[in-house]
mmCIF file of C-alpha atoms in Angstrom:
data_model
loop_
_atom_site.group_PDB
_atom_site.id
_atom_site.type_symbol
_atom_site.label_atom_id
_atom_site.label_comp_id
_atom_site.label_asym_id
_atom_site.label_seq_id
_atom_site.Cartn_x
_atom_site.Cartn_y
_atom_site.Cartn_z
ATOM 1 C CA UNK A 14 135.346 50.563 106.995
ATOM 2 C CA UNK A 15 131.884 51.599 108.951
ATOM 3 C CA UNK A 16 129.797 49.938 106.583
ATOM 4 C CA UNK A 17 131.892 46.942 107.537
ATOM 5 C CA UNK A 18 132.117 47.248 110.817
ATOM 6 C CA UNK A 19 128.323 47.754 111.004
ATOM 7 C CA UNK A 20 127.671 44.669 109.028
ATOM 8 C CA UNK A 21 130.181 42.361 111.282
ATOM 9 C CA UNK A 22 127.970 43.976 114.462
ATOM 10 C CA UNK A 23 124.558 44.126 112.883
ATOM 11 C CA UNK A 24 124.873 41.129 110.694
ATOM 12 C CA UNK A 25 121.887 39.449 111.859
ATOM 13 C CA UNK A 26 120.067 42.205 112.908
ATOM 14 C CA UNK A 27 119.095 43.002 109.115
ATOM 15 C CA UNK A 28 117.320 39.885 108.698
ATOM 16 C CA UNK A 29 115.232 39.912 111.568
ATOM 17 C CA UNK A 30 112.189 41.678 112.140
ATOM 18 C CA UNK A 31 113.164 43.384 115.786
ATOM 19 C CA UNK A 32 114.158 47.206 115.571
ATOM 20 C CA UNK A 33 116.272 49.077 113.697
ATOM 21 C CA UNK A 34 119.750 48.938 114.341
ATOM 22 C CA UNK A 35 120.631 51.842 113.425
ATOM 23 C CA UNK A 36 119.186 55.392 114.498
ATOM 24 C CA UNK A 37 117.141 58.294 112.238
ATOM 25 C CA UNK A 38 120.717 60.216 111.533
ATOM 26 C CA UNK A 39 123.240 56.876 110.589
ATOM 27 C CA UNK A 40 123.007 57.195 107.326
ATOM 28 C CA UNK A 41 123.181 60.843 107.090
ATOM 29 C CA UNK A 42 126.191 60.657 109.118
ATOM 30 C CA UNK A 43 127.881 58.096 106.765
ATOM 31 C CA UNK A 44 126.891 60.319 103.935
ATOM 32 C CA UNK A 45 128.860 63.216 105.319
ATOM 33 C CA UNK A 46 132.071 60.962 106.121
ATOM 34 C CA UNK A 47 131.898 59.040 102.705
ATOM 35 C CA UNK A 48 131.944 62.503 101.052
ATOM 36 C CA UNK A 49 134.723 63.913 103.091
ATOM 37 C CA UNK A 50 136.812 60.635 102.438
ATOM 38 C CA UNK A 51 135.986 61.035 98.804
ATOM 39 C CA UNK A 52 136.585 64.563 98.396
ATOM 40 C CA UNK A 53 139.853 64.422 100.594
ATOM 41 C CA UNK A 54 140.898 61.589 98.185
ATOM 42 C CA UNK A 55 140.254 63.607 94.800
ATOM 43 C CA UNK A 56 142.094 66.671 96.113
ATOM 44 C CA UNK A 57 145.222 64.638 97.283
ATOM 45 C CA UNK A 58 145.259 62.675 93.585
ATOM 46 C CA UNK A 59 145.045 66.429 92.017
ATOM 47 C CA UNK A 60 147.859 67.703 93.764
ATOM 48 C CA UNK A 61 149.811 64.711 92.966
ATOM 49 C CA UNK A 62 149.092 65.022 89.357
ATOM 50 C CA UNK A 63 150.061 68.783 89.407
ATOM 51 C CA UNK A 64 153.316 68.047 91.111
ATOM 52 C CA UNK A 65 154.156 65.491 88.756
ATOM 53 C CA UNK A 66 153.604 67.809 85.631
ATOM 54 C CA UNK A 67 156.444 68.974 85.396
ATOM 55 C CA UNK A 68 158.670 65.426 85.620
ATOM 56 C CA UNK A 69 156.028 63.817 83.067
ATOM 57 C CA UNK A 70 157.148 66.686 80.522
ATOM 58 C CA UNK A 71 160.821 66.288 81.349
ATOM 59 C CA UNK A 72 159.941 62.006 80.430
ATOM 60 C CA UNK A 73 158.096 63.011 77.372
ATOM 61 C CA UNK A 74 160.842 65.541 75.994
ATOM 62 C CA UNK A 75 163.541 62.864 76.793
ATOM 63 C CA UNK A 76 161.429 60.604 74.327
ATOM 64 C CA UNK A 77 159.589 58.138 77.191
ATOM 65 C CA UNK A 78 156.560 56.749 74.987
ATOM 66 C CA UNK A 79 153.172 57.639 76.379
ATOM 67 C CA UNK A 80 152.060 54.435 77.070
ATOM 68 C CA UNK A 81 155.311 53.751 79.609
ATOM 69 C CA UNK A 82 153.883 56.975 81.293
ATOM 70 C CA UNK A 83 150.250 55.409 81.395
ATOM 71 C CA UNK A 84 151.643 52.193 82.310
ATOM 72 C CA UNK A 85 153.082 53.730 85.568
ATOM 73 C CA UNK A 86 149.915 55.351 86.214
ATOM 74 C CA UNK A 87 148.334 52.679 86.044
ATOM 75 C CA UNK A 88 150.135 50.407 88.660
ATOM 76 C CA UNK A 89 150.401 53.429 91.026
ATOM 77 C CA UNK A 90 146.718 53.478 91.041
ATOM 78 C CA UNK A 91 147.005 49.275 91.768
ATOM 79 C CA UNK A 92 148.605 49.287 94.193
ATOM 80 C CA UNK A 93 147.070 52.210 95.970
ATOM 81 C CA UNK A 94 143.650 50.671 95.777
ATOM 82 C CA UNK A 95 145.123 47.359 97.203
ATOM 83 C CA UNK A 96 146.742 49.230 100.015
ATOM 84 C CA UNK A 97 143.685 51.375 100.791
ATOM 85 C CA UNK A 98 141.741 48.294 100.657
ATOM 86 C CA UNK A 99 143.699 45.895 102.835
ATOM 87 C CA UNK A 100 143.580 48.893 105.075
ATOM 88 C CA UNK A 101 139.846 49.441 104.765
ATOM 89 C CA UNK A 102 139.430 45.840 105.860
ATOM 90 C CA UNK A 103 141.586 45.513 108.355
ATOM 91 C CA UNK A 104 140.289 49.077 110.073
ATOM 92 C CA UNK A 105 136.572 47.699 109.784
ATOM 93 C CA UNK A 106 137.372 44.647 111.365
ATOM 94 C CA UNK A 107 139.368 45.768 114.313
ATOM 95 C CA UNK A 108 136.655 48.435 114.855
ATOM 96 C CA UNK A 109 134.133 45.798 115.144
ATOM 97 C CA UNK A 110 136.412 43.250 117.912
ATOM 98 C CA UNK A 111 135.771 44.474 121.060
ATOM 99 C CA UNK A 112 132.273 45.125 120.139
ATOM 100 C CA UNK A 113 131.527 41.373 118.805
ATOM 101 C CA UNK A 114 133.126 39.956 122.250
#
């Protein structure tokens, strides 16, 4: 959602020739948040997959085929990734309002 806000403020300031719009540490500084996002992100979908061990079993004993289970999996992860990107959006943009005014 920064490199969107950053693009709604500094649009036109890429194309032009004037200064940077951006200072020496800006994209270190996105570096560092883009890995804590990411690495927050992995750790959360590990812990969900280790608390959900257990029920998967329970599905597969029961005689749930594998591709139901990978089915499921596979719309949880839709419709996360729609949410988080909706969100993404809308975060970027509202960041960038009051600035663009």
């Amino acid at each position: 959602s920064g490199a969107l806000a950053a693009a709604e403020l500094y649009g036109t300031a890429w194309e032009s020739a004037g200064p940077r719009p951006f200072g020496p540490l800006t994209g270190l500084g996105a570096a560092v948040v883009i890995a804590c996002a990411t690495a927050t992100a992995i750790t959360a979908g590990m812990e969900t997959r280790d608390r959900r061990g257990e029920t998967t079993a329970a599905l597969l004993r029961l005689g749930a085929p594998a591709s139901v289970l990978r089915g499921a999996a596979a719309l949880r992860t839709t419709v996360l990734l729609t949410v988080l990107a909706a969100l993404t959006w809308a975060v970027g943009v509202l960041a960038a309002l009051p600035l663009t005014r």
